[in-house]
PDB file of N, CA, C and O in Angstrom:
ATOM      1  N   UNK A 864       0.853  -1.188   0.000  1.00  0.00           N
ATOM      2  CA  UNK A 864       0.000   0.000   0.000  1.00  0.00           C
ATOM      3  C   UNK A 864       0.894   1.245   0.000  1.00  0.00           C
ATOM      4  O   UNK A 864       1.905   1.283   0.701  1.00  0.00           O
ATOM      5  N   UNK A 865       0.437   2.488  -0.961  1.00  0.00           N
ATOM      6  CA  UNK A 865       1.302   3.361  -0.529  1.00  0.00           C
ATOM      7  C   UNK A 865       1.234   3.978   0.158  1.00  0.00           C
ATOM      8  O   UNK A 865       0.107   4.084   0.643  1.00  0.00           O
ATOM      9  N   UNK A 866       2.421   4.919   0.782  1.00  0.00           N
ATOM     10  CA  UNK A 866       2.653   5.598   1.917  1.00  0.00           C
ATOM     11  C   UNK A 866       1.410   6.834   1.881  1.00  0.00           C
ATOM     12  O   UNK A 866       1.331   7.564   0.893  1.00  0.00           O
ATOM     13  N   UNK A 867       0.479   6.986   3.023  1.00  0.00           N
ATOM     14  CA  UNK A 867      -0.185   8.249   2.920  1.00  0.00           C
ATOM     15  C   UNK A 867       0.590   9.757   3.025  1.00  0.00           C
ATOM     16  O   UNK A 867       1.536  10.092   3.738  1.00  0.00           O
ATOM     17  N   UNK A 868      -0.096  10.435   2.149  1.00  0.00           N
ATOM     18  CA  UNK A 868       0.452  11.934   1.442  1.00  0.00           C
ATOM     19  C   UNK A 868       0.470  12.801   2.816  1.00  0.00           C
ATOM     20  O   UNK A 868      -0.418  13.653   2.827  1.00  0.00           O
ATOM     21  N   UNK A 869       0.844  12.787   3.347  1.00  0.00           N
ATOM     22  CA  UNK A 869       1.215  14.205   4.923  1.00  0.00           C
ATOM     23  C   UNK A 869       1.249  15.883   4.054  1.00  0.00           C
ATOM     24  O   UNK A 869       1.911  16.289   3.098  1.00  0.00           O
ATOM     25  N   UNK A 870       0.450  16.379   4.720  1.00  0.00           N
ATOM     26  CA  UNK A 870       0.889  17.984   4.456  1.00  0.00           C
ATOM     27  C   UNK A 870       1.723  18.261   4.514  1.00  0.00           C
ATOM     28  O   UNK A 870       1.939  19.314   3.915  1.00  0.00           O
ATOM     29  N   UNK A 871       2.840  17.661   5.199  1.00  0.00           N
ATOM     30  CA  UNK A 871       4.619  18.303   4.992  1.00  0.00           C
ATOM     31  C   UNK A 871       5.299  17.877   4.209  1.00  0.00           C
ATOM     32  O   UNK A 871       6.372  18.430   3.969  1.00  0.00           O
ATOM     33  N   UNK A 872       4.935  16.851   3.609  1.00  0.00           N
ATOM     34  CA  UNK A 872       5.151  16.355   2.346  1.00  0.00           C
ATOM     35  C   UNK A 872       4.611  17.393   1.167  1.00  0.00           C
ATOM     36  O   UNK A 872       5.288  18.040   0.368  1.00  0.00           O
ATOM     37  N   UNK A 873       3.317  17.344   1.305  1.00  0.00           N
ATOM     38  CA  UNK A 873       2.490  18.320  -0.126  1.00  0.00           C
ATOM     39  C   UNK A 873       3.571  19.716   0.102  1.00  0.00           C
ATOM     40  O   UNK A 873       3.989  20.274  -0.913  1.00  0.00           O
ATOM     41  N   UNK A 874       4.008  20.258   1.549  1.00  0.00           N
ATOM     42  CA  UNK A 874       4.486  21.739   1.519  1.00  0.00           C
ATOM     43  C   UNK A 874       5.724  21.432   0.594  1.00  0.00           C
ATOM     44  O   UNK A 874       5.883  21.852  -0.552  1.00  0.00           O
ATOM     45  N   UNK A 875       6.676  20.512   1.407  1.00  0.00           N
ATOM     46  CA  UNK A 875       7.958  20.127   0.643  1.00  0.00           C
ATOM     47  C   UNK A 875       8.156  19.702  -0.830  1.00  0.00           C
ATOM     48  O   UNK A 875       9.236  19.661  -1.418  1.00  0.00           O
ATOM     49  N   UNK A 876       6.616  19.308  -1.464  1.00  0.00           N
ATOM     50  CA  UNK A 876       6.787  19.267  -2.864  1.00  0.00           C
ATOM     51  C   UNK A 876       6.407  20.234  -3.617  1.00  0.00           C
ATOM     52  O   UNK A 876       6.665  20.255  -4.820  1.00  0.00           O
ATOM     53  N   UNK A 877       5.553  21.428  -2.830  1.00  0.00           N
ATOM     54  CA  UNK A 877       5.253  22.492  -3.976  1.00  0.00           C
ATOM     55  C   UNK A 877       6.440  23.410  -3.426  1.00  0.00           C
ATOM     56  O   UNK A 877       6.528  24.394  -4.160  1.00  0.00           O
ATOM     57  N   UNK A 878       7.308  23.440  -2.481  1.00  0.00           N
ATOM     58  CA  UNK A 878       8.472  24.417  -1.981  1.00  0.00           C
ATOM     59  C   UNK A 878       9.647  23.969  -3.124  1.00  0.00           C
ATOM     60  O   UNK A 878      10.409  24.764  -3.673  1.00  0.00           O
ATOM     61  N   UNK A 879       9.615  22.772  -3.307  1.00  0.00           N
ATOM     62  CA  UNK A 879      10.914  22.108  -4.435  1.00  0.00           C
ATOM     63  C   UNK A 879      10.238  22.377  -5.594  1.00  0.00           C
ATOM     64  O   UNK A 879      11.050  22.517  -6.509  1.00  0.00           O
ATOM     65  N   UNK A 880       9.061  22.517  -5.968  1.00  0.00           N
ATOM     66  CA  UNK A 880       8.545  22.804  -7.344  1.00  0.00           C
ATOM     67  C   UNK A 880       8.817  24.242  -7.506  1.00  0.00           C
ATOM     68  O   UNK A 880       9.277  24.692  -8.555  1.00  0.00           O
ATOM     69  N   UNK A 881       8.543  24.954  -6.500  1.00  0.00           N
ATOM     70  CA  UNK A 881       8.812  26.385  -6.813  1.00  0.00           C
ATOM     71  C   UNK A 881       9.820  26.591  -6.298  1.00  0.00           C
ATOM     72  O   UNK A 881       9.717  27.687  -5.749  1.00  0.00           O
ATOM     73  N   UNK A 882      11.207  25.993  -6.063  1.00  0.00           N
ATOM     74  CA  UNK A 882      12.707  26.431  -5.441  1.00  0.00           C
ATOM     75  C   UNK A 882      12.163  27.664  -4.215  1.00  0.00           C
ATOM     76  O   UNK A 882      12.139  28.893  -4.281  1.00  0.00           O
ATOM     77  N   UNK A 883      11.741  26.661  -3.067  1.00  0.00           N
ATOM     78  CA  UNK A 883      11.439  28.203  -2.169  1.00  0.00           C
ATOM     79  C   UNK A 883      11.946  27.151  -1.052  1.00  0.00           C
ATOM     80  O   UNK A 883      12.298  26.005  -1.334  1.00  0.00           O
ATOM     81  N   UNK A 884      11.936  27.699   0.274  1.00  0.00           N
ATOM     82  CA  UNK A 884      12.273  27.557   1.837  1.00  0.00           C
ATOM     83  C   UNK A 884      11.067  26.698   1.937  1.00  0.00           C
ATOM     84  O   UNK A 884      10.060  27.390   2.091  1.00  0.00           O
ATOM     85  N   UNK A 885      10.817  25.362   1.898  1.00  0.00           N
ATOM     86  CA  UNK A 885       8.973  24.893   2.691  1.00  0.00           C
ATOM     87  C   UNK A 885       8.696  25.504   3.956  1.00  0.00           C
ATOM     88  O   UNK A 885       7.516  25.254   4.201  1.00  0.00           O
ATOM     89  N   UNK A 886       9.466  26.542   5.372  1.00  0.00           N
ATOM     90  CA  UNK A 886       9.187  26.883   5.935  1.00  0.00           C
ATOM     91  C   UNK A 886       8.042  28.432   5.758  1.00  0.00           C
ATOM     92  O   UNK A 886       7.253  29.027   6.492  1.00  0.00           O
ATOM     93  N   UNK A 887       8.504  28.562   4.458  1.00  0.00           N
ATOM     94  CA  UNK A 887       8.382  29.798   4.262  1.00  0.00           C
ATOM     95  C   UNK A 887       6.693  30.034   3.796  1.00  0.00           C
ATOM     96  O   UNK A 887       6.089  31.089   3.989  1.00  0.00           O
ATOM     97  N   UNK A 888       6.116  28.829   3.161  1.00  0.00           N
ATOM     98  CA  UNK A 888       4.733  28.805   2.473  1.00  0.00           C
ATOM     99  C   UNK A 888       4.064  28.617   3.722  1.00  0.00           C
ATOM    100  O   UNK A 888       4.299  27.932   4.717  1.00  0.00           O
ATOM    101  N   UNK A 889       3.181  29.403   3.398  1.00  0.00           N
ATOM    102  CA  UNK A 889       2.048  29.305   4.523  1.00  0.00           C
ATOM    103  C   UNK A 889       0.826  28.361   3.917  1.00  0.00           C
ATOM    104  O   UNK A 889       0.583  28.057   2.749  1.00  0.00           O
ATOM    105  N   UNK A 890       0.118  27.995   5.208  1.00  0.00           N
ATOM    106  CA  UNK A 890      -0.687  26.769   5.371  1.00  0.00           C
ATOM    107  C   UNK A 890      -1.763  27.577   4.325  1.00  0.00           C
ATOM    108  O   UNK A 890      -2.455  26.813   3.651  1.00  0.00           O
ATOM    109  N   UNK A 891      -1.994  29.098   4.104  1.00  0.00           N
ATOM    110  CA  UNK A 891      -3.150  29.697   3.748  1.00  0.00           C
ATOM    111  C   UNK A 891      -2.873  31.029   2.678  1.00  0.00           C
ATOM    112  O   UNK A 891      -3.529  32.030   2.387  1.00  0.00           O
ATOM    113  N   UNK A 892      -1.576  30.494   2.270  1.00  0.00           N
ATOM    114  CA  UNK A 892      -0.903  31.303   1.351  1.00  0.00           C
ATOM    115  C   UNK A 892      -1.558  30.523   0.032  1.00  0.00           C
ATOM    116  O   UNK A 892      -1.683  29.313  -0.162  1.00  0.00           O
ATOM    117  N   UNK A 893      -2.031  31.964  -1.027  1.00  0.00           N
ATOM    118  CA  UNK A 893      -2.353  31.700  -2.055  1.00  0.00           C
ATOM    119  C   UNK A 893      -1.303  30.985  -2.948  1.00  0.00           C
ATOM    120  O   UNK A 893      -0.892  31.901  -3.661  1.00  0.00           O
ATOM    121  N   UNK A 894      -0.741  30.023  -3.250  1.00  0.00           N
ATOM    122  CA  UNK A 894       0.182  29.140  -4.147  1.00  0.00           C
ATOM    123  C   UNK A 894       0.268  29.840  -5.398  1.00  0.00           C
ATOM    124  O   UNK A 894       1.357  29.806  -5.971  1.00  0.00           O
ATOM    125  N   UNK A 895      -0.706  30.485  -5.940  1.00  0.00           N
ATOM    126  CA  UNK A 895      -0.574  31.130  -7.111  1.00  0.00           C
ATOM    127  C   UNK A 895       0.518  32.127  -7.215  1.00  0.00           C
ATOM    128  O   UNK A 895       1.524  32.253  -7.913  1.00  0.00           O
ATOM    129  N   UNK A 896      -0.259  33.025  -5.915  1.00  0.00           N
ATOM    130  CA  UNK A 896       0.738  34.078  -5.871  1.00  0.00           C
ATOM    131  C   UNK A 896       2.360  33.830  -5.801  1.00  0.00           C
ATOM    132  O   UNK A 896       3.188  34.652  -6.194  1.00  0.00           O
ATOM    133  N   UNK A 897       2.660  32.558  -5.233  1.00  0.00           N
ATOM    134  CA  UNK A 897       3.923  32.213  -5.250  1.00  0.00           C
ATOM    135  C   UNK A 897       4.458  31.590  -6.720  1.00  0.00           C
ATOM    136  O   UNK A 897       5.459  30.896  -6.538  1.00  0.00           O
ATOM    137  N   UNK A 898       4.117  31.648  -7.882  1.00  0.00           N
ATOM    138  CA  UNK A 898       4.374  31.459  -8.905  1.00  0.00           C
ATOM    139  C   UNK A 898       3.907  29.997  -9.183  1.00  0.00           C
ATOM    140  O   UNK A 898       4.513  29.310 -10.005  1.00  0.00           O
ATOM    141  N   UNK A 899       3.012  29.603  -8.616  1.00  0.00           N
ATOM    142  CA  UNK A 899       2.429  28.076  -9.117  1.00  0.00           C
ATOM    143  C   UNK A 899       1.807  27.880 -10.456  1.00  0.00           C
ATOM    144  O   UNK A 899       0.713  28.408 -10.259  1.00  0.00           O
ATOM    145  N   UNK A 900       1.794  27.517 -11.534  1.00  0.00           N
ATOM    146  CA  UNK A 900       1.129  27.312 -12.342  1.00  0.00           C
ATOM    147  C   UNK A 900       0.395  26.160 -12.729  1.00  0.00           C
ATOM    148  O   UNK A 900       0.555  25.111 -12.104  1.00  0.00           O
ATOM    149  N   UNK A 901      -0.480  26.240 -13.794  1.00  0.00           N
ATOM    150  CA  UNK A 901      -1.512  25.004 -13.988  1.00  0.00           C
ATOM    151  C   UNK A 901      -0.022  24.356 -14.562  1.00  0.00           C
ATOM    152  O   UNK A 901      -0.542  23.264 -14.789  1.00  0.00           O
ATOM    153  N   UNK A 902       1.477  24.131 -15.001  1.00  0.00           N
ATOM    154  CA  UNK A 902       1.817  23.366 -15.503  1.00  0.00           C
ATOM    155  C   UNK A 902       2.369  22.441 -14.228  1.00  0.00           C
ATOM    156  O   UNK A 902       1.956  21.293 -14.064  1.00  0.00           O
ATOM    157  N   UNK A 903       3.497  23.159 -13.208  1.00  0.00           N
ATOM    158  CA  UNK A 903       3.477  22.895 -12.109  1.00  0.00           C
ATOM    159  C   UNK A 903       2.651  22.138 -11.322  1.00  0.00           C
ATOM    160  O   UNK A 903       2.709  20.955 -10.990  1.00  0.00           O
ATOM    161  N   UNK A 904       1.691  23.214 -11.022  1.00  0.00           N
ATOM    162  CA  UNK A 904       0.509  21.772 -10.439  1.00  0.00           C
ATOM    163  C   UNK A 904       0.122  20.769 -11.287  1.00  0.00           C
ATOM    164  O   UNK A 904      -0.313  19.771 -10.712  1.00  0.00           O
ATOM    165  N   UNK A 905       0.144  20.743 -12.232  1.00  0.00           N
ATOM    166  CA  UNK A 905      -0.277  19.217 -12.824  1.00  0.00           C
ATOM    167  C   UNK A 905       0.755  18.279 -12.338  1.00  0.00           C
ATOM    168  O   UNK A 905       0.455  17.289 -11.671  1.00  0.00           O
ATOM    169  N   UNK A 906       1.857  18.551 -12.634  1.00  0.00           N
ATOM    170  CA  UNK A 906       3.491  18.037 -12.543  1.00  0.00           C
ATOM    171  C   UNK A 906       3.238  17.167 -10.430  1.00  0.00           C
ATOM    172  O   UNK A 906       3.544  16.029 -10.073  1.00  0.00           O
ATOM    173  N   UNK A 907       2.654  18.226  -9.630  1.00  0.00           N
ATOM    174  CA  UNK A 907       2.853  18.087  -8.326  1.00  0.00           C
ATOM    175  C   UNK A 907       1.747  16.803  -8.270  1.00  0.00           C
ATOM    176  O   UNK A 907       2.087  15.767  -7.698  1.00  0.00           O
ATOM    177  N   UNK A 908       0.310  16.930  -8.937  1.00  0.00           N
ATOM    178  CA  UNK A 908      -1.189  16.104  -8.962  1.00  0.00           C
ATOM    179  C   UNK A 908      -0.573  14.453  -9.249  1.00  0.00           C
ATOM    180  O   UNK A 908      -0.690  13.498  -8.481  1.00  0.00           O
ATOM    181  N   UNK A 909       0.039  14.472 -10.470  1.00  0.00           N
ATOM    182  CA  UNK A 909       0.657  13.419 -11.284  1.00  0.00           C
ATOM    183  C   UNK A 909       1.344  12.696 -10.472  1.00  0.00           C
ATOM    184  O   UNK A 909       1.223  11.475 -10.575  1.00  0.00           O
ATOM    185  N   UNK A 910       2.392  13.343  -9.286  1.00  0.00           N
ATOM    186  CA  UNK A 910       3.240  12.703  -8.611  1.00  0.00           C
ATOM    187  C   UNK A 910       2.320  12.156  -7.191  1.00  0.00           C
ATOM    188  O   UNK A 910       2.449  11.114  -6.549  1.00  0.00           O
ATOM    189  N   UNK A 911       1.358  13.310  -7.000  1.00  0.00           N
ATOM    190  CA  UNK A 911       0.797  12.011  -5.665  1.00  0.00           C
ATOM    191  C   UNK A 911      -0.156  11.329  -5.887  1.00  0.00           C
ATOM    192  O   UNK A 911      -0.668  10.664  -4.986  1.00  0.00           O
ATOM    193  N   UNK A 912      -0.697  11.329  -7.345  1.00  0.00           N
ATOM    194  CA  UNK A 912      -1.539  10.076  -8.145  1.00  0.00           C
ATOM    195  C   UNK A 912      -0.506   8.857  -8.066  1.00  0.00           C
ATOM    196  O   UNK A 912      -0.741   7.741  -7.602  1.00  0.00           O
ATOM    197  N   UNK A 913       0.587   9.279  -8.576  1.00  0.00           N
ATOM    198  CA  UNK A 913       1.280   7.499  -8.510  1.00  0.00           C
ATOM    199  C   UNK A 913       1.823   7.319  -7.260  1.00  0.00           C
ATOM    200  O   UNK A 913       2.548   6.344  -7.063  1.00  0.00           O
ATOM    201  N   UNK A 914       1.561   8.186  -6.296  1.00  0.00           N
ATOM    202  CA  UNK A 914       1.802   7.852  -4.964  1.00  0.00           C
ATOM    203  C   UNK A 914       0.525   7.043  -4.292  1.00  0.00           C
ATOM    204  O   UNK A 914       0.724   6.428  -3.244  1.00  0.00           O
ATOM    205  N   UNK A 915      -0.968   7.047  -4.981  1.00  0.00           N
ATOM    206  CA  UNK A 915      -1.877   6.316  -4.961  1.00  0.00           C
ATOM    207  C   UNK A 915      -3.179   6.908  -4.557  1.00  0.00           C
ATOM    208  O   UNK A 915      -4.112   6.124  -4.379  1.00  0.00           O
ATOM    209  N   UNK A 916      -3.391   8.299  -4.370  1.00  0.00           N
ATOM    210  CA  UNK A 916      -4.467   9.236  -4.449  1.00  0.00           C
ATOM    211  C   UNK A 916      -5.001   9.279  -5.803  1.00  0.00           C
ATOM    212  O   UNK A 916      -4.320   9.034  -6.799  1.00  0.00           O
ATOM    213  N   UNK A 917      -6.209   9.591  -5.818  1.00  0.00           N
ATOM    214  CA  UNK A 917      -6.780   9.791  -7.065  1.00  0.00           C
ATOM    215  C   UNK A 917      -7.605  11.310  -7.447  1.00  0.00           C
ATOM    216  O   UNK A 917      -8.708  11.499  -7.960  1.00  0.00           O
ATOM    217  N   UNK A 918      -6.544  12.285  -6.950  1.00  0.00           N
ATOM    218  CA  UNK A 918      -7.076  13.400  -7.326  1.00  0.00           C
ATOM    219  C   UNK A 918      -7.221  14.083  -8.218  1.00  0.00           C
ATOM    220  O   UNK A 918      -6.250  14.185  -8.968  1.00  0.00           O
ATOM    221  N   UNK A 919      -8.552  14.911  -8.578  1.00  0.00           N
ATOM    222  CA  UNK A 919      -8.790  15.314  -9.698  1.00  0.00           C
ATOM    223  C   UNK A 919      -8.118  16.459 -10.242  1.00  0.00           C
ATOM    224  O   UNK A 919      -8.848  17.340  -9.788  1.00  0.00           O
ATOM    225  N   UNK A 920      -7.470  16.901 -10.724  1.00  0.00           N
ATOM    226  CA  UNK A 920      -7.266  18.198 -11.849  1.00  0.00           C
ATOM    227  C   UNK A 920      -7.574  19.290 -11.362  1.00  0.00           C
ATOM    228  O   UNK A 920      -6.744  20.108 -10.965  1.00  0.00           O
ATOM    229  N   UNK A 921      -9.204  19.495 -11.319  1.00  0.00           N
ATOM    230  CA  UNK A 921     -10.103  20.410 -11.165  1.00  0.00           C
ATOM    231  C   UNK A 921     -10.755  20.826  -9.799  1.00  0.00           C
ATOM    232  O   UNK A 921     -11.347  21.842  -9.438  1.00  0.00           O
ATOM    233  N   UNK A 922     -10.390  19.553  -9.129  1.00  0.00           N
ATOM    234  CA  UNK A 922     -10.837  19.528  -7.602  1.00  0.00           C
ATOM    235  C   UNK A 922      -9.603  20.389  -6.947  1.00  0.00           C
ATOM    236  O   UNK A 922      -9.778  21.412  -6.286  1.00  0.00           O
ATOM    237  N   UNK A 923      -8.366  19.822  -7.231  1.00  0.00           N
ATOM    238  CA  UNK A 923      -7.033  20.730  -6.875  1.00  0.00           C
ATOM    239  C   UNK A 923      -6.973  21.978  -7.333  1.00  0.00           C
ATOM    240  O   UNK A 923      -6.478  22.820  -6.583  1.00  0.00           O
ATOM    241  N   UNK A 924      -7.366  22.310  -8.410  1.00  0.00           N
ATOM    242  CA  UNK A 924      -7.137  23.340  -9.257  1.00  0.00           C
ATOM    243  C   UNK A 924      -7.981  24.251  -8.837  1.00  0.00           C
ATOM    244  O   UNK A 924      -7.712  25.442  -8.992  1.00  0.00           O
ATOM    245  N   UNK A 925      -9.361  23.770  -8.122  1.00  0.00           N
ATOM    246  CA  UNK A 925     -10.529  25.215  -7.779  1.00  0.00           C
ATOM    247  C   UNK A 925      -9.721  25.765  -6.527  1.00  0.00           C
ATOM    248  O   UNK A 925      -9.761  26.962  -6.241  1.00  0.00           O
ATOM    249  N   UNK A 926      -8.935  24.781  -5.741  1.00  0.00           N
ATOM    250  CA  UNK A 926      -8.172  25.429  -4.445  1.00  0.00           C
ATOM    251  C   UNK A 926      -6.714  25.703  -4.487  1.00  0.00           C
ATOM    252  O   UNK A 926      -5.816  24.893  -4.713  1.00  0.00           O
ATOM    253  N   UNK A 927      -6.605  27.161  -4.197  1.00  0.00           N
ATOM    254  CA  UNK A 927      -5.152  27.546  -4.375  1.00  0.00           C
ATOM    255  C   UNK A 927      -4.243  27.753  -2.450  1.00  0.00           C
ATOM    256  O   UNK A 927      -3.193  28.372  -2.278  1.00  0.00           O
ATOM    257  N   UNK A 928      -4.589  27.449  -1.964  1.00  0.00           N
ATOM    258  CA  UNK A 928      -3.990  26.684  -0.892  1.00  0.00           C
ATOM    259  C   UNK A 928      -3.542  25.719  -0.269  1.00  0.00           C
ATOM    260  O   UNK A 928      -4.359  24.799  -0.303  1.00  0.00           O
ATOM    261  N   UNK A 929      -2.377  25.395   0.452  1.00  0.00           N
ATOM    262  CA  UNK A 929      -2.435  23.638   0.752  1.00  0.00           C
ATOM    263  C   UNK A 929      -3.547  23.441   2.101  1.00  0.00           C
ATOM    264  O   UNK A 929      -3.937  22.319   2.425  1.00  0.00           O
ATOM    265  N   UNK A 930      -3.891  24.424   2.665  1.00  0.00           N
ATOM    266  CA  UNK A 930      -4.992  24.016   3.632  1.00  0.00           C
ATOM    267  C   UNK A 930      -6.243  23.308   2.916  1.00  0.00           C
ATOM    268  O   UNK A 930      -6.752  22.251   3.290  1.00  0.00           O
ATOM    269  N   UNK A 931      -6.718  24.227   1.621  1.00  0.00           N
ATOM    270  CA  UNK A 931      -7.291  23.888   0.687  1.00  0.00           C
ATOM    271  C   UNK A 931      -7.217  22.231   0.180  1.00  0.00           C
ATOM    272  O   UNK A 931      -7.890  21.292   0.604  1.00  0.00           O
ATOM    273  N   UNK A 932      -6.280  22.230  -0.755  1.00  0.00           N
ATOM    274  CA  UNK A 932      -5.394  20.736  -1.077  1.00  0.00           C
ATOM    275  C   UNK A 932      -5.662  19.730   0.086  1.00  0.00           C
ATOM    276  O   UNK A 932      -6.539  18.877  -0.053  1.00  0.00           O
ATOM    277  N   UNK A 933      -5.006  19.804   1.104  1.00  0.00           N
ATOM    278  CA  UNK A 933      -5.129  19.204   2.813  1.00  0.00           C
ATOM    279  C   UNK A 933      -6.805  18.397   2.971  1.00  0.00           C
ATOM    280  O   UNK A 933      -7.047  17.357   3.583  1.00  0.00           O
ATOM    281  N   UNK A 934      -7.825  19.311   2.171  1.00  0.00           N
ATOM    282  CA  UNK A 934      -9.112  18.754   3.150  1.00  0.00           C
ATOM    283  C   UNK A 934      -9.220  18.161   1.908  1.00  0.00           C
ATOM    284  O   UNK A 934     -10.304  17.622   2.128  1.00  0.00           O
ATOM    285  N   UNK A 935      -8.945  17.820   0.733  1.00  0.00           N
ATOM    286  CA  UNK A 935      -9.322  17.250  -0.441  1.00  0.00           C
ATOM    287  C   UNK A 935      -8.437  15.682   0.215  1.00  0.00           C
ATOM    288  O   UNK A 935      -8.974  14.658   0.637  1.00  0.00           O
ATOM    289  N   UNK A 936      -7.358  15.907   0.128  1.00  0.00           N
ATOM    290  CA  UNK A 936      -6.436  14.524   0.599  1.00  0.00           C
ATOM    291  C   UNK A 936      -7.055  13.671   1.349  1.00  0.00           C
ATOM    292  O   UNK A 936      -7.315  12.497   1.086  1.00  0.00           O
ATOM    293  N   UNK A 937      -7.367  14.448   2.579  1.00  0.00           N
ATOM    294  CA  UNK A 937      -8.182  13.629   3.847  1.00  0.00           C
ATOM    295  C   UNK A 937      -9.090  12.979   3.282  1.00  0.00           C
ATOM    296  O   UNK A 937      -9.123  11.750   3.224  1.00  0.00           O
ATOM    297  N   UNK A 938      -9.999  13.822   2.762  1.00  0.00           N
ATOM    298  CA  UNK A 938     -11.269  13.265   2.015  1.00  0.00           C
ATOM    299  C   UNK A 938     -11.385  11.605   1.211  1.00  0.00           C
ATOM    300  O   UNK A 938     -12.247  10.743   1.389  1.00  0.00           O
ATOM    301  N   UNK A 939      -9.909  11.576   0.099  1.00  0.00           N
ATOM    302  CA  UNK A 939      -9.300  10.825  -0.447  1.00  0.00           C
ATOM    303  C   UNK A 939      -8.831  10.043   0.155  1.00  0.00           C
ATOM    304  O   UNK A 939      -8.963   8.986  -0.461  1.00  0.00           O
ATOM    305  N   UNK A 940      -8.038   9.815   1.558  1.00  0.00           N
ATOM    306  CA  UNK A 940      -7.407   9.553   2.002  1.00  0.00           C
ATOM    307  C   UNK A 940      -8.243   8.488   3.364  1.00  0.00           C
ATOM    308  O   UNK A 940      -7.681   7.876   4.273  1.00  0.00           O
ATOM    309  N   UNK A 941      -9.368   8.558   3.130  1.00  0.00           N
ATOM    310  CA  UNK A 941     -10.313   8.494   4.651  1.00  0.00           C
ATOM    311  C   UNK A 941     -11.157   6.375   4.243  1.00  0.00           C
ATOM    312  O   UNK A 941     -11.916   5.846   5.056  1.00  0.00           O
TER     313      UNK A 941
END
């Protein structure tokens, strides 16, 4: 089974996607504003799909926060 997705994980993969500090993103920081893009996030979706979540595109994509992201996982994750 695979390993479940932790929020410090999701911080540490959109902080390495966008070369930033993961201390530095906030739980309620708009991701956009930090230079996230729809190519990026697809790139981040893709990687915790084959980690064994099955999240949607569009479900990630309406939320630009990882608090946001966070209650989708659980959801997935439950």
């Amino acid at each position: 089974m695979p390993e479940a997705l932790t929020l410090e994980r999701m911080r540490a993969d959109v902080a390495r996607m966008l070369r930033e500090d993961p201390a530095e993103i906030g739980l309620d920081d708009n991701l956009m504003d930090w230079g996230l893009d729809s190519m990026r996030l697809l790139n981040l979706v893709l990687g915790w799909n084959e980690a064994g979540l099955q999240l949607d595109m569009s479900e990630i994509g309406a939320e630009t926060t990882l608090n946001g992201w966070w209650n989708l996982v659980q959801q997935r994750q439950a």
